[in-house]
């Protein structure tokens, strides 16, 4: 075997899991940039340090985001990755594709880029990994002709994403794909032209299983839920019992609120509806027998984010229940109020969750016109440092 | 001028006919075997989803190969999951076996459903980012090679979600995963006083520090770092190239456990620190791979049926977890940031 130029990363061609190194080598057969990428990566493996210059501001005409500029700090050694920018392309809701659409994307990217992609970025976008500044505009022109717009980056609305929803899941309480698509279209300007203190992410999950991790990975999480009883098919439950499922141990004993009781003699499952917190466990265990209730909508949560700056937050409830029917006017109005208030009050690079943490939920709720509800907290405050609005007290003369 | 502000293609154009016909009217699903889901609609129609692992970083030719299979077996439709797996959507039962055979012949794994390890959500690393403390794709490949059996077979107590972020911007899901691998620095940034004013907004750099370790130095038209207050997060480097923090000798990886996002049984949980530091050791990161494997095994051995990593640990107690996992507990594990006190043990209830 001839001496490889990339002995370290070549190790990662071995083993059973599909190899990204093989993928880069495949792209390198057509694109010198992919070859230089692999050689630069091999150098990083030798030196245990990255070789990309800091930052990079590039884009396409009319937009302020969607492209992540990147420059090699070893341009003489690796000239084909001297410029190696990423284009974020807005994925269709739920990441469904026709092969025709995917092939068109591949052809465009082979024409203008490195032939390397991520399917997908964590926020949901199709990631086209590596092109030159010169190629950005013509690439976007062709993408646009093919019906693909750019996704978000920078201090604006990022690309919303959604779980598979009603397309292929019996648990979905809302039309996640439609909500996601409708919000993406409604707020195109905020997505393409960053104009806010920082980024803002929206994710749409059809039920509390939260298959897009909206509670952890979105500033605004829309999570399907229901009111009233779970729909129970007792005959199907008896079948699960006969099939060997230990309903007492695996379902009833795991109910977080002890809302379930199993009558093993009569083969009957009883639910105390008022105690059910819709965690999904029993439905997950017995999908043929249990279904979400018929009155459906979503719980809205705000504030989810990663560490920087004040620690990671999980989203918290701001609307316990909202019905979601097209054209989703109530939802869009609420989002507009939240955007306005945050835009007005947020500090530079302050996520909405951190702004609410800084000024308090009462200020947020008042500003966006939401009524406080016990569903918003695990438990009430334990300290007595309580603020009152001036109009709530009698002023001394 | 191309048209703008038209958004993504409409999802309806991308859905297989069987899905359009049964949209919102699915009755139930079953996992037939690892990687194979069956969904049955109220109409009685069925769809089979074959889930296939992907390295996420793929070439256009890989996507074309996926398209070839989708054309042959799935009438030209395919989807991707929120963990970067591929799902082939098959309506004709007869197509399942030949499709799986072709997928396996390509060396792609079928699995990731039910009580499996699914794909690792991960980030850019040394492939494309300017702030990483480690690589992403390399560690993911090394870990998935080692834990491959758990992707293709359902033999864990519950589902297992492993994720990786190459710095503590935590792009992705490390703050909410059963096991998380996180790139970390351990030395303060080196301020380039010559460069700083030319390339940075000083107030932004000062405000970027979670611990207030940075203050302006007007004399130098630069900033200074109080090194005792710096915990090497690297956020000032994100704001300014003059705050270089990468340090090949001291950068590395930390391991976190017990996070989850679903609401099933227990509320969503953050991942918490298990191992504060392991070295970067490319290309195979053996220390990291072994640590992750050991965590999976200790959980698989001790957890009850259906218990996620975090649920198991909360039941047995963190003191028992550290004992069983044979991980030394250090001062690094005790929170000292702004939300620390509620993590302290304000009860006499604990195990010896």
XYZ file of C-alpha atoms in Angstrom:
749
model
C 0.000 0.000 0.000
C 1.291 3.420 -0.934
C 2.023 5.808 1.909
C -1.209 7.488 2.847
C -1.259 11.230 3.309
C -3.765 10.773 6.111
C -2.544 7.884 8.284
C -4.391 8.962 11.438
C -7.863 9.503 10.050
C -7.471 6.387 7.876
C -7.833 4.409 11.115
C -11.433 5.563 11.200
C -12.243 3.720 7.978
C -12.114 0.509 10.007
C -14.895 -0.854 12.202
C -18.592 -1.623 11.663
C -20.174 1.852 11.980
C -20.400 3.764 8.651
C -17.273 5.863 8.275
C -17.317 9.610 7.692
C -13.715 9.284 6.468
C -14.878 7.032 3.633
C -17.484 9.667 2.813
C -14.895 12.437 2.650
C -12.708 10.250 0.434
C -15.639 9.583 -1.886
C -16.278 13.301 -2.213
C -12.550 13.867 -2.744
C -12.699 11.811 -5.951
C -14.634 14.691 -7.518
C -13.758 17.642 -5.315
C -10.218 18.691 -4.333
C -11.713 20.619 -1.374
C -12.795 17.352 0.256
C -9.256 15.992 -0.116
C -7.773 19.070 1.520
C -10.400 18.868 4.259
C -9.272 15.345 5.105
C -5.597 16.316 5.083
C -6.291 19.284 7.336
C -8.288 17.020 9.674
C -5.365 14.605 9.792
C -3.142 17.497 10.830
C -5.654 18.373 13.557
C -5.484 14.770 14.770
C -1.697 15.010 14.898
C -1.684 18.344 16.721
C -4.929 17.914 18.720
C -6.143 21.342 17.701
C -8.529 22.797 15.109
C -7.308 24.607 11.989
C -10.137 26.993 11.159
C -9.692 30.731 11.448
C -11.994 32.624 13.752
C -15.382 33.597 12.353
C -16.145 34.671 8.803
C -18.962 36.858 7.488
C -20.329 35.871 4.092
C -23.794 35.486 2.641
C -26.138 35.916 -0.280
C -27.852 39.083 -1.520
C -30.995 40.063 0.345
C -30.326 37.874 3.370
C -28.371 38.454 6.589
C -28.042 34.807 7.546
C -28.019 31.244 6.309
C -24.324 30.950 5.503
C -21.536 30.175 7.993
C -18.234 31.546 6.711
C -15.121 29.534 7.381
C -11.443 29.937 6.399
C -8.532 27.550 6.880
C -5.645 28.854 8.967
C -3.310 26.793 6.728
C -4.354 28.146 3.307
C -0.941 27.502 1.726
C -0.907 23.908 2.823
C -4.588 23.289 2.036
C -5.503 25.784 -0.713
C -8.827 24.159 -1.611
C -10.242 24.804 1.861
C -8.914 28.343 2.028
C -12.617 29.257 1.881
C -14.904 26.501 3.131
C -18.299 28.008 3.923
C -21.427 26.159 5.039
C -24.845 26.824 3.541
C -27.857 26.006 5.663
C -30.809 24.903 3.552
C -34.278 24.830 5.099
C -35.452 21.202 5.307
C -39.069 20.258 4.588
C -41.115 19.672 7.778
C -40.384 16.255 9.287
C -37.364 15.643 6.993
C -39.462 13.874 4.344
C -38.047 13.894 0.800
C -38.702 12.682 -2.679
C -35.607 11.220 -4.283
C -36.127 13.713 -7.103
C -35.681 16.630 -4.693
C -32.642 15.039 -3.044
C -30.976 14.303 -6.379
C -31.497 17.899 -7.471
C -29.830 19.109 -4.279
C -26.903 16.739 -4.855
C -26.426 17.940 -8.424
C -26.424 21.588 -7.349
C -23.987 20.892 -4.537
C -21.642 18.909 -6.778
C -21.633 21.871 -9.148
C -20.804 24.524 -6.558
C -19.552 22.842 -3.409
C -17.350 20.179 -1.846
C -19.821 17.315 -2.321
C -20.022 17.009 1.473
C -23.151 17.472 3.538
C -24.688 16.890 6.926
C -28.081 15.213 6.881
C -28.917 17.145 9.038
C -27.675 19.942 11.290
C -28.911 19.791 14.878
C -31.469 22.550 14.330
C -32.801 20.646 11.338
C -31.280 22.294 8.265
C -29.677 20.454 5.406
C -26.011 21.381 5.785
C -24.045 21.931 2.594
C -20.520 21.746 3.903
C -17.823 23.715 2.174
C -17.801 26.150 -0.738
C -16.122 29.371 -1.823
C -17.433 32.911 -1.404
C -17.698 33.255 -5.169
C -19.972 30.212 -5.437
C -22.456 31.222 -2.732
C -24.717 33.407 -4.860
C -24.883 31.162 -7.951
C -25.457 28.163 -5.687
C -28.319 29.940 -3.953
C -29.756 30.982 -7.326
C -29.875 27.343 -8.412
C -31.229 26.195 -5.034
C -33.944 28.805 -5.310
C -34.887 27.565 -8.773
C -35.122 24.061 -7.336
C -37.465 25.294 -4.577
C -35.013 25.258 -1.675
C -34.606 28.393 0.442
C -31.858 29.015 2.985
C -32.299 28.326 6.683
C -31.420 30.591 9.588
C -28.244 31.686 11.368
C -27.215 34.594 13.579
C -29.425 36.730 15.790
C -32.771 35.879 14.297
C -35.332 33.149 13.991
C -33.621 29.865 13.300
C -35.091 27.152 11.145
C -38.067 25.595 12.952
C -38.284 21.807 13.010
C -40.931 19.225 13.832
C -41.293 15.560 14.741
C -42.828 13.151 12.241
C -46.252 13.976 13.710
C -49.496 12.905 12.026
C -47.558 11.761 8.962
C -46.627 8.536 10.718
C -47.402 8.576 14.430
C -50.612 7.671 16.203
C -49.619 9.706 19.276
C -49.530 13.085 17.563
C -52.021 15.522 19.106
C -51.324 18.364 16.671
C -50.360 18.699 13.019
C -46.669 19.252 13.756
C -45.630 19.393 10.104
C -48.213 22.007 9.244
C -47.546 24.137 12.344
C -43.822 24.057 11.561
C -44.315 24.937 7.885
C -46.844 27.646 8.626
C -44.619 29.364 11.243
C -41.585 29.100 8.951
C -43.479 30.883 6.160
C -45.103 33.434 8.470
C -41.774 34.602 9.896
C -39.516 34.412 6.795
C -38.271 37.958 7.348
C -37.124 37.226 10.920
C -35.460 34.043 9.685
C -33.521 35.533 6.785
C -32.683 38.963 8.205
C -31.357 38.676 11.761
C -32.770 41.617 13.739
C -32.984 40.356 17.326
C -30.756 40.325 20.414
C -29.814 36.709 19.768
C -31.020 33.472 18.213
C -34.563 32.133 18.683
C -35.522 28.526 18.015
C -38.932 26.934 17.610
C -39.564 23.195 17.685
C -42.838 21.344 17.355
C -43.452 17.982 19.036
C -46.699 16.067 18.571
C -46.836 14.673 22.102
C -44.910 14.767 25.401
C -42.456 12.108 24.158
C -40.871 15.138 22.486
C -39.024 13.395 19.643
C -37.453 16.696 18.523
C -36.250 17.480 22.073
C -38.107 20.789 21.922
C -38.079 21.295 25.685
C -34.277 21.268 25.725
C -33.363 22.627 22.321
C -35.863 25.366 21.524
C -36.525 28.800 23.008
C -40.163 28.137 22.184
C -41.442 24.570 22.427
C -44.845 23.533 21.111
C -45.751 20.145 22.580
C -48.968 18.346 21.691
C -51.241 17.285 24.540
C -54.920 16.680 25.355
C -57.652 17.296 27.880
C -59.958 14.635 29.261
C -59.482 10.908 29.473
C -57.028 8.761 27.576
C -59.068 6.638 25.149
C -58.989 3.083 26.469
C -59.739 -0.124 24.554
C -60.161 -2.726 27.321
C -60.195 -5.679 24.924
C -56.827 -4.633 23.500
C -55.465 -4.261 27.035
C -56.532 -7.802 27.839
C -54.623 -8.891 24.734
C -51.442 -7.192 26.017
C -51.928 -9.019 29.343
C -52.380 -12.330 27.564
C -49.341 -11.579 25.447
C -47.183 -11.536 28.566
C -46.948 -7.840 29.426
C -46.889 -7.426 33.218
C -49.351 -4.550 33.315
C -49.081 -4.035 37.075
C -45.290 -3.839 37.134
C -44.452 -2.321 33.761
C -47.345 0.088 33.343
C -49.343 0.778 36.523
C -46.441 0.909 38.992
C -44.559 3.298 36.715
C -47.389 5.824 36.466
C -45.915 8.971 38.048
C -49.179 9.991 39.739
C -50.643 6.575 40.579
C -53.550 7.452 38.310
C -53.854 3.900 36.995
C -55.239 0.764 38.616
C -55.174 -2.724 37.125
C -57.905 -5.193 37.922
C -56.149 -8.403 36.929
C -59.252 -10.567 37.465
C -61.574 -8.548 35.268
C -58.671 -7.602 32.979
C -59.630 -3.981 33.271
C -57.497 -0.845 33.438
C -58.933 2.082 35.358
C -57.769 5.675 35.026
C -58.344 8.497 37.478
C -58.549 11.131 34.778
C -57.999 14.099 37.112
C -54.674 12.612 38.303
C -53.206 11.852 34.868
C -50.346 14.198 33.891
C -50.197 12.859 30.306
C -46.621 11.605 30.601
C -47.259 9.077 27.784
C -45.766 6.071 29.592
C -48.873 3.853 29.536
C -49.673 4.871 25.952
C -46.078 4.129 24.930
C -46.281 0.688 26.499
C -49.670 -0.239 25.025
C -50.156 1.750 21.801
C -52.792 -0.662 20.492
C -54.965 -0.162 23.563
C -54.460 3.423 24.699
C -54.687 6.676 22.757
C -54.473 10.334 23.687
C -57.786 11.995 24.562
C -60.010 13.522 21.907
C -59.769 17.190 22.933
C -56.356 18.070 21.587
C -54.027 21.030 21.526
C -50.567 21.994 22.728
C -48.685 23.075 25.809
C -46.329 25.988 25.070
C -43.000 26.250 26.881
C -40.400 28.971 26.714
C -36.711 29.359 27.593
C -34.974 26.128 26.566
C -31.279 26.661 25.745
C -27.761 25.338 26.233
C -25.192 26.550 28.758
C -23.968 29.952 27.602
C -24.357 32.293 29.471
C -26.240 31.549 32.673
C -26.463 27.712 32.541
C -28.604 25.407 30.457
C -32.361 25.848 30.840
C -35.179 23.470 30.027
C -38.267 25.189 28.663
C -41.007 25.994 31.165
C -44.779 26.187 30.761
C -46.229 29.542 29.740
C -49.470 28.335 28.145
C -50.836 25.092 29.613
C -53.215 24.509 26.712
C -53.813 26.135 23.344
C -55.906 24.724 20.534
C -53.977 24.700 17.279
C -56.053 24.996 14.131
C -54.896 26.619 10.868
C -54.040 29.414 10.329
C -52.818 29.337 13.984
C -53.685 32.994 14.582
C -53.569 32.845 18.397
C -50.156 31.137 18.325
C -48.720 33.596 15.806
C -50.069 36.595 17.736
C -48.452 35.316 20.928
C -45.143 34.736 19.148
C -45.244 38.285 17.730
C -45.797 39.718 21.218
C -42.910 37.665 22.586
C -40.596 38.741 19.736
C -41.505 42.407 20.274
C -40.971 42.324 24.031
C -37.673 40.449 23.775
C -36.441 42.673 20.948
C -37.244 45.741 23.062
C -35.841 44.452 26.389
C -33.217 41.825 25.643
C -29.555 42.678 26.041
C -27.070 41.898 23.323
C -26.756 38.098 23.107
C -29.401 37.447 25.752
C -31.664 34.486 25.028
C -35.363 34.891 25.825
C -35.030 32.471 28.784
C -32.255 34.549 30.280
C -34.230 37.753 29.820
C -37.182 36.235 31.668
C -34.817 34.976 34.382
C -33.391 38.510 34.721
C -36.631 40.484 34.873
C -38.972 37.838 36.254
C -41.882 35.806 34.930
C -44.417 38.346 36.230
C -42.940 41.006 33.968
C -42.913 38.671 31.010
C -46.471 37.446 31.558
C -47.809 40.966 31.914
C -45.980 42.156 28.819
C -47.316 39.410 26.564
C -50.738 39.257 28.187
C -50.693 35.741 29.612
C -52.509 34.925 32.849
C -50.419 33.287 35.611
C -51.383 29.675 36.319
C -50.221 27.068 38.844
C -49.257 24.821 35.901
C -46.350 27.212 35.313
C -44.444 26.176 38.448
C -43.428 22.958 40.190
C -44.101 24.755 43.466
C -44.614 28.348 44.623
C -41.739 30.475 45.825
C -40.323 29.901 49.325
C -38.789 33.341 49.818
C -40.876 36.400 50.745
C -39.162 38.854 48.407
C -42.424 39.604 46.611
C -42.866 42.514 44.203
C -46.240 44.278 43.849
C -47.321 46.392 40.923
C -47.906 50.022 42.002
C -51.598 49.805 41.097
C -52.077 46.860 43.463
C -51.313 48.822 46.662
C -52.596 52.013 48.273
C -49.933 54.684 48.229
C -49.393 56.754 51.390
C -49.925 60.455 50.816
C -32.005 38.297 -8.607
C -33.358 34.962 -7.374
C -36.672 34.851 -5.564
C -36.378 35.086 -1.806
C -38.443 34.395 1.332
C -40.280 31.416 -0.129
C -39.283 28.961 2.599
C -38.808 25.215 2.416
C -40.646 22.984 -0.045
C -44.130 22.115 1.189
C -44.005 18.889 3.197
C -47.063 17.533 1.351
C -44.993 17.342 -1.849
C -42.563 15.068 -0.029
C -44.958 12.531 1.506
C -45.505 9.030 0.110
C -49.089 8.469 -1.124
C -49.847 5.972 1.655
C -48.959 8.646 4.216
C -51.050 11.292 2.462
C -53.997 8.915 2.480
C -53.663 8.126 6.179
C -52.329 11.450 7.438
C -53.383 11.900 11.073
C -55.278 8.606 11.036
C -52.726 6.117 12.327
C -54.032 3.532 14.758
C -51.030 1.830 16.317
C -47.445 0.740 15.713
C -45.216 -2.202 16.533
C -41.467 -2.755 16.489
C -41.168 -5.934 14.443
C -37.452 -6.218 15.170
C -34.601 -3.773 15.760
C -34.769 -1.132 13.037
C -38.132 -2.202 11.611
C -41.332 -0.354 12.558
C -44.819 -1.198 11.402
C -47.527 1.479 11.484
C -51.145 0.519 10.897
C -53.747 3.097 9.885
C -57.431 3.133 10.750
C -58.024 2.318 7.072
C -56.066 -0.901 7.582
C -53.206 0.288 5.363
C -49.692 -0.372 6.640
C -46.322 1.269 6.308
C -42.997 -0.231 7.323
C -40.105 2.011 8.293
C -36.598 0.589 8.024
C -34.273 2.693 10.192
C -30.639 2.846 9.117
C -27.639 4.383 10.861
C -25.757 7.164 9.076
C -22.513 8.981 9.883
C -24.423 12.285 9.349
C -21.406 13.728 7.542
C -22.016 12.167 4.138
C -21.157 12.751 0.496
C -23.618 13.562 -2.260
C -22.919 10.065 -3.622
C -24.096 8.582 -0.314
C -27.347 10.512 -0.665
C -27.642 9.246 -4.239
C -27.193 5.675 -2.986
C -29.979 6.291 -0.477
C -32.091 7.602 -3.376
C -31.340 4.512 -5.492
C -32.662 2.257 -2.716
C -35.659 4.510 -2.095
C -36.475 4.440 -5.828
C -36.165 0.662 -5.947
C -38.109 -0.193 -2.797
C -40.000 2.883 -1.586
C -41.503 4.497 -4.708
C -38.980 7.304 -4.426
C -39.656 8.511 -0.872
C -37.368 8.586 2.149
C -37.012 10.518 5.384
C -34.424 11.325 8.028
C -34.974 11.214 11.782
C -34.247 13.779 14.464
C -31.156 11.676 15.354
C -29.830 11.697 11.768
C -30.842 8.134 10.935
C -32.332 7.331 7.545
C -35.834 5.850 7.333
C -36.853 3.905 4.255
C -40.663 3.877 4.040
C -41.892 0.622 2.557
C -45.510 -0.167 1.702
C -44.958 -3.540 0.070
C -44.035 -6.102 2.757
C -42.130 -8.141 0.155
C -39.630 -5.300 -0.178
C -38.494 -5.327 3.473
C -36.092 -8.258 3.334
C -34.367 -7.414 0.031
C -33.998 -3.778 1.141
C -32.406 -4.831 4.432
C -30.074 -7.187 2.556
C -28.935 -4.381 0.254
C -28.524 -1.960 3.143
C -26.396 -4.465 5.059
C -24.325 -5.257 1.980
C -23.368 -1.574 1.879
C -22.175 -1.838 5.472
C -24.996 0.293 6.838
C -26.539 -0.823 10.134
C -30.280 -1.439 10.592
C -31.454 -0.619 14.122
C -31.828 2.259 16.547
C -35.446 1.507 17.582
C -36.926 0.649 20.989
C -34.457 -0.297 23.723
C -31.489 0.335 21.453
C -28.715 2.835 21.360
C -29.767 5.237 18.604
C -27.457 7.419 16.552
C -25.290 9.991 18.344
C -26.388 13.595 17.919
C -23.114 15.448 17.329
C -21.487 18.589 16.045
C -18.746 19.917 13.710
C -15.495 19.467 15.648
C -12.253 19.938 13.775
C -14.119 19.357 10.465
C -15.641 22.837 10.348
C -15.819 24.794 13.624
C -13.435 27.408 15.045
C -14.132 26.933 18.779
C -13.923 23.161 19.430
C -11.976 21.570 22.276
C -12.200 18.191 20.588
C -13.361 16.507 17.390
C -16.934 15.292 16.834
C -17.037 12.841 13.925
C -13.931 10.951 15.094
C -15.161 10.258 18.623
C -18.635 9.367 17.360
C -17.165 6.824 14.953
C -14.955 5.341 17.694
C -17.830 5.097 20.200
C -20.360 3.711 17.697
C -17.857 1.065 16.520
C -17.440 -0.066 20.130
C -21.165 0.010 20.988
C -22.351 -1.237 17.575
C -24.147 -4.277 19.028
C -26.452 -1.988 21.015
C -27.575 -0.205 17.840
C -28.501 -3.374 15.959
C -29.915 -5.366 18.908
C -32.509 -4.433 21.523
C -30.805 -5.551 24.696
C -30.737 -2.510 26.950
C -33.081 -1.761 29.892
C -34.499 1.291 28.079
C -33.591 3.543 25.202
C -30.067 4.964 25.273
C -29.277 8.414 23.909
C -25.625 9.387 23.604
C -24.618 12.760 22.257
C -21.510 14.830 21.765
C -20.630 18.512 21.585
C -17.118 19.682 20.819
C -17.317 22.728 23.114
C -19.644 23.921 25.837
C -21.781 25.942 23.467
C -23.398 22.485 23.562
C -24.875 22.626 20.063
C -27.184 19.625 19.973
C -28.291 17.604 22.947
C -25.478 16.984 25.441
C -27.248 18.822 28.245
C -30.190 16.410 28.015
C -28.812 12.956 27.100
C -28.387 9.650 28.925
C -24.664 9.890 28.261
C -22.976 12.989 26.890
C -19.465 13.674 25.688
C -18.394 17.294 25.916
C -15.168 18.963 24.755
C -13.589 21.110 27.500
C -10.675 23.474 27.960
C -8.708 23.672 31.212
C -6.559 26.774 30.756
C -7.503 30.478 30.483
C -7.400 32.364 27.181
C -4.203 34.125 26.100
C -5.027 37.767 25.371
C -3.404 39.168 22.229
C -3.263 42.816 23.296
C -1.967 43.989 19.900
C -4.852 42.402 18.047
C -7.753 42.764 20.456
C -8.947 46.328 19.836
C -8.637 45.835 16.083
C -10.884 42.770 15.920
C -13.226 42.970 18.916
C -15.909 45.007 20.598
C -14.420 45.233 24.076
C -17.755 45.582 25.957
C -19.065 42.484 24.192
C -15.985 40.534 25.217
C -16.358 41.721 28.833
C -20.074 40.835 28.852
C -19.423 37.401 27.398
C -17.915 36.055 30.611
C -20.311 34.083 32.864
C -18.093 34.579 35.938
C -17.122 38.225 35.396
C -13.465 37.331 34.999
C -12.818 39.839 32.213
C -12.419 43.589 32.655
C -11.369 46.312 30.243
C -7.810 47.591 30.274
C -8.164 51.110 28.786
C -4.428 51.757 28.893
C -3.701 48.880 26.536
C -7.031 49.296 24.694
C -7.518 45.667 25.560
C -8.900 43.463 28.341
C -7.411 41.500 31.193
C -8.481 38.146 32.541
C -8.637 37.376 36.245
C -7.379 33.842 35.873
C -8.657 32.718 39.262
C -12.207 33.447 38.134
C -11.892 31.932 34.657
C -13.324 28.428 34.163
C -12.182 28.248 30.511
C -15.637 28.234 28.875
C -14.218 29.868 25.769
C -17.152 32.231 25.261
C -14.779 35.213 25.126
C -12.961 33.503 22.255
C -16.304 33.156 20.472
C -16.555 36.950 20.757
C -12.926 37.710 19.930
C -10.187 35.947 17.988
C -7.705 37.737 20.268
C -8.714 35.487 23.199
C -7.212 32.221 21.937
C -8.049 29.394 24.335
C -7.225 26.206 22.446
C -4.533 24.238 24.222
C -3.647 20.864 22.696
C -2.002 19.631 25.892
C -4.904 20.459 28.217
C -8.042 20.355 26.069
C -10.038 17.172 26.274
C -13.358 15.636 27.022
C -15.771 15.402 29.961
C -18.536 12.819 30.383
C -22.064 13.575 31.601
C -24.920 11.217 32.494
C -28.595 10.993 33.310
C -30.321 13.521 31.035
C -33.567 12.962 29.140
C -36.141 15.050 27.270
C -39.238 12.875 27.234
C -41.903 13.329 29.885
C -42.594 9.602 30.204
C -42.706 8.585 33.899
C -40.319 11.328 35.064
C -39.891 14.957 34.052
C -37.104 15.883 31.608
C -33.684 15.943 33.283
C -30.326 17.579 32.679
C -27.225 15.463 32.225
C -24.839 15.776 35.164
C -21.080 15.551 35.444
C -19.656 12.044 35.809
C -16.056 12.378 34.593
C -14.501 15.863 34.562
C -11.645 15.166 32.153
C -10.291 12.611 29.728
C -7.524 13.380 27.238
C -7.923 13.945 23.519
C -6.329 10.884 22.042
C -7.101 10.741 18.309
C -7.882 8.910 16.148
C -9.633 6.428 18.449
C -9.982 8.215 21.827
C -9.585 4.909 23.754
C -10.047 6.471 27.216
C -13.332 8.094 26.162
C -14.626 4.991 24.407
C -13.846 2.754 27.393
C -15.435 5.195 29.855
C -18.657 5.363 27.817
C -18.751 1.590 27.389
C -18.307 1.055 31.118
C -21.164 3.462 31.878
C -23.458 1.648 29.458
C -22.561 -1.705 30.970
C -22.963 -0.669 34.592
C -26.396 0.805 33.795
C -27.433 -2.235 31.719
C -26.383 -4.532 34.568
C -28.117 -2.706 37.409
C -31.110 -0.799 36.041
C -34.628 -2.162 36.183
C -36.585 -2.876 33.039
C -37.666 0.389 31.426
C -35.410 2.622 33.513
C -33.505 5.366 31.668
C -29.998 6.139 32.929
C -31.138 9.197 34.904
C -34.132 7.412 36.395
C -31.889 4.580 37.534
C -29.383 6.951 39.146
C -32.062 9.017 40.884
C -33.507 5.796 42.357
C -30.234 4.327 43.622
C -28.726 7.702 44.569
C -25.705 9.437 43.093
C -23.468 8.125 45.905
C -24.311 4.578 44.824
C -23.858 5.484 41.174
C -20.290 6.706 41.742
C -19.528 3.521 43.696
C -21.001 1.155 41.096
C -19.483 3.045 38.180
C -16.136 3.114 39.977
C -15.676 6.802 39.208
C -13.780 8.944 41.734
C -15.884 11.798 43.117
C -13.940 15.063 43.129
C -14.393 18.718 44.001
C -15.106 19.276 40.282
C -18.420 17.456 40.686
C -19.810 19.911 43.220
C -21.606 22.775 41.518
C -20.216 26.243 42.246
C -22.102 28.330 39.674
C -25.198 30.483 40.293
C -27.734 27.672 40.719
C -25.503 25.513 42.939
C -27.194 25.391 46.349
C -30.280 23.432 45.276
C -27.889 20.668 44.129
C -26.445 20.284 47.631
C -27.850 17.543 49.877
C -30.106 19.317 52.340
C -31.193 16.145 54.118
C -29.623 13.473 56.278
C -30.978 10.853 53.887
C -28.108 9.198 52.070
C -26.456 5.829 51.620
C -23.012 4.801 52.898
